[in-house]
Amino acid sequence: MHHPRIAVPTVNQCDMMDDDCETSFRTLTELSYCPEFHGQCADNNSRTECRYMDHLAAGVNTGDDNAMVATHIHMIWQKASEKCQPSARNGYSCNKTFRTDKTDHFYVADVENFWLILNHAIAEKETGIKMSVEKAAGTLVFNNGTEKLVPGPEESCSQKWWQFRPIPCPTPQLLDEKEGFTDTDGDHMKVNTLLAAAGLNLDEVRNRTNRTFRNDGVALRIDIEYYNTRPFNIFQSDQRVGYKYMIGVDRMTNYQIDEIRPSTHLKGGLSRERLQVRKKGIYFRFEVNGKLGFFSLNTLVLQFAGSMALLVLCDKIVRWLASQAFFVGELRAAAFEKEMYQIVGENSDFRGMGLFGRMERQVSEVDNRFLHA
């Protein structure tokens, strides 16, 4: 299970409900997509107005267990159309429900600085293992293969002298606490950190549409994979439960959600006036899965028996191929058959490399006779 929510950046991570808590947004002069930008190569003609919004205004109720934060908002003011007044005069028809009076649009300022707070947990019936985000060690996997640990209060791997640990404790890179951290509310991840992990730049112009992700919106898939086994650790002495965040960009050209704020006065079955808020932004889609392993003697015996049976089968196939003239030639097949009969007669157990040495000499003699024939 999982539960995400959006939060605004605040000074020293203070609670926005406190009267003395202040936001830590960057100024508009620092944002390259705003007209006020003072950076190098600023082109004000291609910028769009930016407005600050909090998590309630920029966040979107997606209606599921996922989350969305708006990057581009269109405001559309509409009134009920006179063309939707059914009567005998117009054949009781409705040709248009609303007409648009005016529109406006703007970018959400410093949306990359918002926090995504994600609380999740897992339970496995067969082993009875239960784990929450607060107690497990979480890492964020970047698209270039880099893996960074989300700093938090979870139990760390320790090298104890009385435990046999053939593989030393790993020392992964840590995320800066300004990029992400864990507390009792869950994992706090900056939107900019998640975009960097996916290798996505909101202001990159796409060749197909000639527009940016900031303008049209984008969907990110966040896979949360739990585990308690480590690769190349035969004895699995470290069985702490951990999880990984793996982020990818969904193949969607855009993502938007429309919100309607109607008036309470009706005109027929329609509101007389309404405000349509079209939010385009970053949609975060989550998938929680994983595999928790445990030692099973029964499984170990079955795997060992299966491996031995496979080796015996391979040995039978190789011996059969070595005795077939169509595969190795008539002379080599005859030499192999003669050698095998000789070994069976001696009741040999191959005695080291005796079989292979005699076969090599026999084949060499056959080749020499064949060349001088």
Tab-separated table of C-alpha atoms in Angstrom:
chain	number	residue	atom	x	y	z
A	1	MET	CA	0.000	0.000	0.000
A	2	HIS	CA	1.104	3.606	-0.527
A	3	HIS	CA	-0.099	7.155	0.022
A	4	PRO	CA	1.479	10.190	-1.725
A	5	ARG	CA	0.947	13.909	-1.188
A	6	ILE	CA	2.449	17.202	-2.323
A	7	ALA	CA	4.031	19.839	-0.046
A	8	VAL	CA	5.537	23.288	-0.585
A	9	PRO	CA	9.177	24.033	0.294
A	10	THR	CA	9.528	25.760	3.669
A	11	VAL	CA	12.380	27.210	5.704
A	12	ASN	CA	13.991	24.448	7.814
A	13	GLN	CA	11.116	22.103	6.884
A	14	CYS	CA	8.722	23.993	9.148
A	15	ASP	CA	4.997	23.242	9.217
A	16	MET	CA	2.956	25.550	6.981
A	17	MET	CA	0.171	25.508	9.584
A	18	ASP	CA	2.413	27.465	11.956
A	19	ASP	CA	1.984	31.234	11.750
A	20	ASP	CA	5.724	31.920	11.717
A	21	CYS	CA	6.531	29.301	9.032
A	22	GLU	CA	7.731	30.747	5.714
A	23	THR	CA	8.161	29.253	2.256
A	24	SER	CA	11.576	28.882	0.628
A	25	PHE	CA	10.634	29.452	-3.017
A	26	ARG	CA	13.249	30.803	-5.390
A	27	THR	CA	12.650	34.294	-6.751
A	28	LEU	CA	11.146	34.755	-10.219
A	29	THR	CA	14.450	36.269	-11.376
A	30	GLU	CA	16.046	32.836	-10.825
A	31	LEU	CA	13.508	30.903	-12.924
A	32	SER	CA	14.484	30.661	-16.586
A	33	TYR	CA	10.893	30.140	-17.800
A	34	CYS	CA	9.566	33.369	-16.229
A	35	PRO	CA	9.711	36.869	-17.840
A	36	GLU	CA	11.512	38.235	-14.777
A	37	PHE	CA	14.510	35.924	-15.295
A	38	HIS	CA	17.825	37.795	-15.118
A	39	GLY	CA	20.065	34.954	-16.175
A	40	GLN	CA	22.272	34.717	-19.214
A	41	CYS	CA	20.583	34.537	-22.643
A	42	ALA	CA	17.165	35.388	-21.191
A	43	ASP	CA	14.553	35.832	-23.915
A	44	ASN	CA	11.550	37.489	-22.282
A	45	ASN	CA	9.447	37.201	-25.451
A	46	SER	CA	9.307	33.415	-25.112
A	47	ARG	CA	8.555	33.369	-21.375
A	48	THR	CA	5.176	32.851	-19.747
A	49	GLU	CA	3.827	34.609	-16.669
A	50	CYS	CA	4.637	32.760	-13.446
A	51	ARG	CA	2.546	32.697	-10.273
A	52	TYR	CA	3.303	31.218	-6.874
A	53	MET	CA	0.869	28.585	-5.603
A	54	ASP	CA	0.778	26.347	-2.551
A	55	HIS	CA	0.339	22.583	-2.455
A	56	LEU	CA	-3.465	22.821	-2.279
A	57	ALA	CA	-3.722	25.050	-5.369
A	58	ALA	CA	-0.973	23.383	-7.452
A	59	GLY	CA	-1.720	19.841	-6.288
A	60	VAL	CA	-4.372	17.840	-8.094
A	61	ASN	CA	-6.839	15.306	-6.745
A	62	THR	CA	-6.272	12.455	-9.206
A	63	GLY	CA	-9.002	10.245	-7.749
A	64	ASP	CA	-6.615	7.334	-7.191
A	65	ASP	CA	-3.566	6.481	-5.061
A	66	ASN	CA	-1.285	8.573	-7.244
A	67	ALA	CA	-0.364	12.279	-7.206
A	68	MET	CA	-0.030	15.248	-9.549
A	69	VAL	CA	1.449	18.727	-9.316
A	70	ALA	CA	0.539	21.349	-11.906
A	71	THR	CA	3.166	23.118	-14.015
A	72	HIS	CA	0.907	25.003	-16.464
A	73	ILE	CA	-2.613	26.228	-15.670
A	74	HIS	CA	-5.306	27.518	-18.032
A	75	MET	CA	-8.210	29.504	-16.578
A	76	ILE	CA	-11.341	29.524	-18.765
A	77	TRP	CA	-14.358	31.629	-17.756
A	78	GLN	CA	-17.579	30.454	-19.381
A	79	LYS	CA	-21.295	31.243	-19.401
A	80	ALA	CA	-24.243	29.081	-20.341
A	81	SER	CA	-24.988	29.452	-24.047
A	82	GLU	CA	-28.249	30.829	-25.414
A	83	LYS	CA	-28.059	28.050	-28.025
A	84	CYS	CA	-29.050	25.485	-25.434
A	85	GLN	CA	-32.632	26.519	-24.699
A	86	PRO	CA	-34.804	23.708	-26.150
A	87	SER	CA	-38.181	24.915	-27.486
A	88	ALA	CA	-40.643	24.231	-30.285
A	89	ARG	CA	-39.006	27.060	-32.197
A	90	ASN	CA	-35.633	25.244	-32.467
A	91	GLY	CA	-37.025	21.724	-32.468
A	92	TYR	CA	-36.124	21.226	-28.815
A	93	SER	CA	-32.399	21.116	-29.649
A	94	CYS	CA	-29.198	22.165	-27.882
A	95	ASN	CA	-26.371	23.226	-30.173
A	96	LYS	CA	-23.870	24.600	-27.638
A	97	THR	CA	-23.720	24.280	-23.856
A	98	PHE	CA	-21.243	27.017	-22.898
A	99	ARG	CA	-19.536	29.990	-24.521
A	100	THR	CA	-16.117	31.235	-23.435
A	101	ASP	CA	-15.865	34.835	-22.215
A	102	LYS	CA	-12.138	35.048	-21.499
A	103	THR	CA	-9.070	32.902	-20.849
A	104	ASP	CA	-5.767	33.203	-19.022
A	105	HIS	CA	-2.786	30.915	-18.468
A	106	PHE	CA	0.441	30.861	-16.435
A	107	TYR	CA	3.235	28.626	-15.181
A	108	VAL	CA	3.411	27.504	-11.551
A	109	ALA	CA	6.529	29.179	-10.178
A	110	ASP	CA	9.339	26.963	-8.851
A	111	VAL	CA	7.367	23.730	-9.123
A	112	GLU	CA	10.645	21.771	-9.145
A	113	ASN	CA	11.174	22.877	-5.551
A	114	PHE	CA	7.968	21.199	-4.310
A	115	TRP	CA	8.204	18.079	-2.164
A	116	LEU	CA	6.603	14.726	-2.938
A	117	ILE	CA	5.937	12.924	0.348
A	118	LEU	CA	5.400	9.199	-0.046
A	119	ASN	CA	4.400	6.809	2.724
A	120	HIS	CA	4.308	3.113	1.843
A	121	ALA	CA	4.531	-0.317	3.455
A	122	ILE	CA	4.582	-3.984	2.515
A	123	ALA	CA	3.411	-7.243	4.137
A	124	GLU	CA	4.265	-10.788	3.024
A	125	LYS	CA	1.911	-13.554	4.137
A	126	GLU	CA	4.206	-16.569	3.721
A	127	THR	CA	7.073	-15.215	5.828
A	128	GLY	CA	5.052	-12.848	8.005
A	129	ILE	CA	7.444	-10.000	7.200
A	130	LYS	CA	5.960	-6.519	7.586
A	131	MET	CA	7.886	-3.355	6.856
A	132	SER	CA	7.197	0.371	6.549
A	133	VAL	CA	9.093	3.131	4.794
A	134	GLU	CA	10.309	4.517	8.140
A	135	LYS	CA	12.166	1.330	9.162
A	136	ALA	CA	13.506	0.124	5.793
A	137	ALA	CA	16.523	1.486	3.940
A	138	GLY	CA	15.485	3.139	0.666
A	139	THR	CA	17.590	4.043	-2.349
A	140	LEU	CA	16.886	6.117	-5.450
A	141	VAL	CA	18.155	4.686	-8.743
A	142	PHE	CA	19.134	7.277	-11.370
A	143	ASN	CA	18.850	6.625	-15.098
A	144	ASN	CA	22.668	6.573	-15.434
A	145	GLY	CA	22.908	3.645	-12.996
A	146	THR	CA	23.872	5.678	-9.924
A	147	GLU	CA	22.128	4.588	-6.716
A	148	LYS	CA	21.828	6.917	-3.724
A	149	LEU	CA	20.560	6.154	-0.230
A	150	VAL	CA	17.700	8.247	1.148
A	151	PRO	CA	18.931	9.377	4.609
A	152	GLY	CA	16.637	8.316	7.435
A	153	PRO	CA	16.324	6.578	10.812
A	154	GLU	CA	16.423	3.012	9.463
A	155	GLU	CA	18.813	0.358	10.846
A	156	SER	CA	22.164	0.452	9.070
A	157	CYS	CA	24.320	-2.483	8.040
A	158	SER	CA	26.997	-3.192	10.683
A	159	GLN	CA	30.108	-5.366	10.571
A	160	LYS	CA	30.053	-7.455	13.775
A	161	TRP	CA	33.036	-9.581	14.753
A	162	TRP	CA	30.928	-12.568	15.852
A	163	GLN	CA	29.061	-12.802	12.534
A	164	PHE	CA	30.495	-14.359	9.388
A	165	ARG	CA	30.120	-11.718	6.676
A	166	PRO	CA	32.173	-12.611	3.575
A	167	ILE	CA	30.939	-9.430	1.818
A	168	PRO	CA	31.561	-6.155	3.687
A	169	CYS	CA	28.762	-3.689	4.338
A	170	PRO	CA	28.160	-1.474	1.288
A	171	THR	CA	28.822	2.253	1.497
A	172	PRO	CA	26.326	3.822	-0.928
A	173	GLN	CA	26.202	7.490	-1.800
A	174	LEU	CA	23.800	9.574	0.277
A	175	LEU	CA	21.240	12.000	-1.066
A	176	ASP	CA	21.697	15.503	0.240
A	177	GLU	CA	18.931	16.291	2.737
A	178	LYS	CA	17.902	19.158	0.470
A	179	GLU	CA	17.159	16.512	-2.193
A	180	GLY	CA	15.440	13.887	-0.058
A	181	PHE	CA	15.121	12.418	3.445
A	182	THR	CA	12.937	10.118	5.547
A	183	ASP	CA	10.971	10.835	8.701
A	184	THR	CA	7.813	9.555	10.378
A	185	ASP	CA	5.662	11.003	7.568
A	186	GLY	CA	7.516	8.972	4.915
A	187	ASP	CA	10.060	9.718	2.218
A	188	HIS	CA	10.366	13.384	1.241
A	189	MET	CA	11.692	13.759	-2.320
A	190	LYS	CA	12.162	17.031	-4.187
A	191	VAL	CA	10.348	17.070	-7.538
A	192	ASN	CA	13.622	18.199	-9.101
A	193	THR	CA	15.386	15.119	-7.655
A	194	LEU	CA	12.794	12.798	-9.188
A	195	LEU	CA	13.086	14.557	-12.558
A	196	ALA	CA	16.886	14.177	-12.417
A	197	ALA	CA	16.550	10.456	-11.605
A	198	ALA	CA	14.319	10.038	-14.674
A	199	GLY	CA	16.714	12.075	-16.825
A	200	LEU	CA	13.939	14.568	-17.626
A	201	ASN	CA	14.171	18.312	-18.207
A	202	LEU	CA	10.794	20.071	-18.110
A	203	ASP	CA	12.029	22.819	-20.440
A	204	GLU	CA	13.449	20.534	-23.123
A	205	VAL	CA	11.666	21.091	-26.452
A	206	ARG	CA	10.327	17.836	-27.885
A	207	ASN	CA	10.800	17.292	-31.601
A	208	ARG	CA	7.380	15.698	-32.089
A	209	THR	CA	5.274	18.537	-30.660
A	210	ASN	CA	7.835	21.370	-30.586
A	211	ARG	CA	6.664	22.104	-27.025
A	212	THR	CA	8.024	21.426	-23.568
A	213	PHE	CA	6.930	19.068	-20.799
A	214	ARG	CA	6.328	22.129	-18.616
A	215	ASN	CA	3.805	23.362	-21.149
A	216	ASP	CA	2.020	20.055	-21.900
A	217	GLY	CA	2.587	17.911	-18.812
A	218	VAL	CA	4.181	14.482	-18.389
A	219	ALA	CA	3.564	11.205	-16.544
A	220	LEU	CA	6.294	9.584	-14.438
A	221	ARG	CA	6.150	5.928	-13.408
A	222	ILE	CA	7.721	5.277	-9.995
A	223	ASP	CA	8.336	1.596	-9.211
A	224	ILE	CA	8.982	0.818	-5.532
A	225	GLU	CA	10.648	-2.586	-5.238
A	226	TYR	CA	11.125	-4.208	-1.810
A	227	TYR	CA	13.810	-6.867	-1.202
A	228	ASN	CA	15.696	-8.631	1.596
A	229	THR	CA	18.337	-10.540	-0.389
A	230	ARG	CA	21.598	-9.194	-1.808
A	231	PRO	CA	23.339	-10.296	-5.023
A	232	PHE	CA	26.612	-12.251	-4.756
A	233	ASN	CA	26.001	-12.930	-1.063
A	234	ILE	CA	25.781	-16.718	-0.816
A	235	PHE	CA	25.177	-16.811	2.930
A	236	GLN	CA	22.734	-13.855	2.876
A	237	SER	CA	23.987	-12.698	6.270
A	238	ASP	CA	22.394	-9.270	5.686
A	239	GLN	CA	18.640	-9.863	5.558
A	240	ARG	CA	17.480	-6.322	6.311
A	241	VAL	CA	14.457	-5.315	4.253
A	242	GLY	CA	15.139	-2.482	1.819
A	243	TYR	CA	13.514	-0.915	-1.219
A	244	LYS	CA	14.458	0.910	-4.406
A	245	TYR	CA	12.828	3.739	-6.317
A	246	MET	CA	13.111	3.274	-10.089
A	247	ILE	CA	11.693	6.100	-12.195
A	248	GLY	CA	10.775	6.185	-15.869
A	249	VAL	CA	8.848	8.461	-18.226
A	250	ASP	CA	5.533	7.064	-19.465
A	251	ARG	CA	4.965	7.217	-23.215
A	252	MET	CA	2.317	9.924	-23.131
A	253	THR	CA	2.376	13.140	-25.185
A	254	ASN	CA	0.835	15.170	-22.352
A	255	TYR	CA	-1.115	14.949	-19.118
A	256	GLN	CA	-3.902	17.218	-17.880
A	257	ILE	CA	-6.878	17.233	-15.531
A	258	ASP	CA	-9.829	19.647	-15.765
A	259	GLU	CA	-11.480	21.062	-12.647
A	260	ILE	CA	-14.857	22.808	-12.771
A	261	ARG	CA	-15.904	25.526	-10.337
A	262	PRO	CA	-19.568	26.224	-11.162
A	263	SER	CA	-21.920	28.840	-9.803
A	264	THR	CA	-24.931	27.765	-7.769
A	265	HIS	CA	-27.383	29.512	-10.129
A	266	LEU	CA	-28.767	27.231	-12.823
A	267	LYS	CA	-29.899	27.915	-16.327
A	268	GLY	CA	-31.833	24.819	-17.246
A	269	GLY	CA	-29.619	21.926	-16.261
A	270	LEU	CA	-26.419	23.992	-16.547
A	271	SER	CA	-24.737	26.489	-14.260
A	272	ARG	CA	-25.172	30.050	-15.465
A	273	GLU	CA	-21.446	30.640	-15.070
A	274	ARG	CA	-18.429	28.469	-14.400
A	275	LEU	CA	-14.660	28.588	-14.191
A	276	GLN	CA	-12.842	25.765	-15.922
A	277	VAL	CA	-9.342	25.198	-14.513
A	278	ARG	CA	-7.232	23.071	-16.853
A	279	LYS	CA	-4.129	21.821	-15.052
A	280	LYS	CA	-1.236	20.347	-16.993
A	281	GLY	CA	1.616	18.979	-14.944
A	282	ILE	CA	3.605	16.041	-13.594
A	283	TYR	CA	1.536	12.949	-12.865
A	284	PHE	CA	3.258	10.490	-10.517
A	285	ARG	CA	2.079	6.902	-10.958
A	286	PHE	CA	3.242	4.418	-8.310
A	287	GLU	CA	3.677	0.643	-8.339
A	288	VAL	CA	4.718	-1.145	-5.123
A	289	ASN	CA	6.072	-4.680	-5.543
A	290	GLY	CA	9.041	-6.814	-4.579
A	291	LYS	CA	10.203	-10.230	-3.503
A	292	LEU	CA	11.094	-11.227	0.055
A	293	GLY	CA	13.121	-14.429	0.304
A	294	PHE	CA	13.808	-16.866	3.146
A	295	PHE	CA	15.900	-20.031	3.565
A	296	SER	CA	14.165	-23.305	2.670
A	297	LEU	CA	15.988	-26.654	2.945
A	298	ASN	CA	13.356	-28.285	0.742
A	299	THR	CA	13.950	-25.742	-2.040
A	300	LEU	CA	17.736	-26.152	-1.718
A	301	VAL	CA	17.534	-29.956	-2.066
A	302	LEU	CA	15.200	-29.700	-5.063
A	303	GLN	CA	17.494	-27.209	-6.808
A	304	PHE	CA	20.537	-29.399	-6.142
A	305	ALA	CA	18.766	-32.492	-7.455
A	306	GLY	CA	17.572	-30.603	-10.522
A	307	SER	CA	21.086	-29.338	-11.248
A	308	MET	CA	22.568	-32.844	-10.964
A	309	ALA	CA	19.880	-34.237	-13.270
A	310	LEU	CA	20.685	-31.537	-15.815
A	311	LEU	CA	24.403	-32.405	-15.671
A	312	VAL	CA	23.655	-36.096	-16.251
A	313	LEU	CA	21.399	-35.238	-19.183
A	314	CYS	CA	24.074	-33.005	-20.736
A	315	ASP	CA	26.663	-35.780	-20.307
A	316	LYS	CA	24.379	-38.266	-22.088
A	317	ILE	CA	23.770	-35.859	-24.977
A	318	VAL	CA	27.501	-35.110	-25.422
A	319	ARG	CA	28.393	-38.824	-25.394
A	320	TRP	CA	25.687	-39.564	-27.946
A	321	LEU	CA	26.829	-36.769	-30.267
A	322	ALA	CA	30.461	-37.913	-29.950
A	323	SER	CA	29.455	-41.377	-31.201
A	324	GLN	CA	27.517	-40.111	-34.246
A	325	ALA	CA	29.360	-40.122	-37.584
A	326	PHE	CA	27.241	-37.272	-39.000
A	327	PHE	CA	28.449	-35.013	-36.186
A	328	VAL	CA	32.159	-35.882	-35.701
A	329	GLY	CA	32.946	-38.034	-38.735
A	330	GLU	CA	33.250	-41.817	-39.086
A	331	LEU	CA	36.864	-42.138	-37.889
A	332	ARG	CA	36.359	-40.016	-34.766
A	333	ALA	CA	33.077	-41.787	-33.943
A	334	ALA	CA	34.790	-45.206	-34.261
A	335	ALA	CA	37.681	-44.068	-32.069
A	336	PHE	CA	35.253	-42.816	-29.392
A	337	GLU	CA	33.280	-46.086	-29.408
A	338	LYS	CA	36.491	-48.147	-29.108
A	339	GLU	CA	37.754	-46.003	-26.211
A	340	MET	CA	34.427	-46.210	-24.368
A	341	TYR	CA	34.306	-50.015	-24.655
A	342	GLN	CA	37.879	-50.217	-23.364
A	343	ILE	CA	37.061	-48.048	-20.342
A	344	VAL	CA	33.933	-50.029	-19.508
A	345	GLY	CA	35.952	-53.234	-19.697
A	346	GLU	CA	38.533	-51.812	-17.293
A	347	ASN	CA	35.694	-50.751	-14.943
A	348	SER	CA	37.306	-47.317	-14.930
A	349	ASP	CA	35.992	-44.324	-13.018
A	350	PHE	CA	37.886	-42.051	-15.481
A	351	ARG	CA	40.854	-41.891	-13.040
A	352	GLY	CA	41.461	-38.151	-13.276
A	353	MET	CA	41.935	-37.144	-16.892
A	354	GLY	CA	42.750	-40.651	-18.138
A	355	LEU	CA	39.694	-40.906	-20.387
A	356	PHE	CA	40.287	-37.570	-22.054
A	357	GLY	CA	44.011	-38.165	-22.447
A	358	ARG	CA	43.479	-41.571	-24.123
A	359	MET	CA	40.736	-40.160	-26.340
A	360	GLU	CA	43.003	-37.275	-27.415
A	361	ARG	CA	45.831	-39.672	-28.300
A	362	GLN	CA	43.462	-42.015	-30.118
A	363	VAL	CA	41.903	-39.183	-32.160
A	364	SER	CA	45.367	-37.832	-32.982
A	365	GLU	CA	46.425	-41.268	-34.281
A	366	VAL	CA	43.241	-41.525	-36.346
A	367	ASP	CA	43.874	-38.056	-37.840
A	368	ASN	CA	47.440	-38.989	-38.744
A	369	ARG	CA	46.290	-42.171	-40.491
A	370	PHE	CA	43.639	-40.187	-42.304
A	371	LEU	CA	46.159	-37.582	-43.512
A	372	HIS	CA	48.666	-40.192	-44.799
A	373	ALA	CA	46.055	-42.420	-46.419
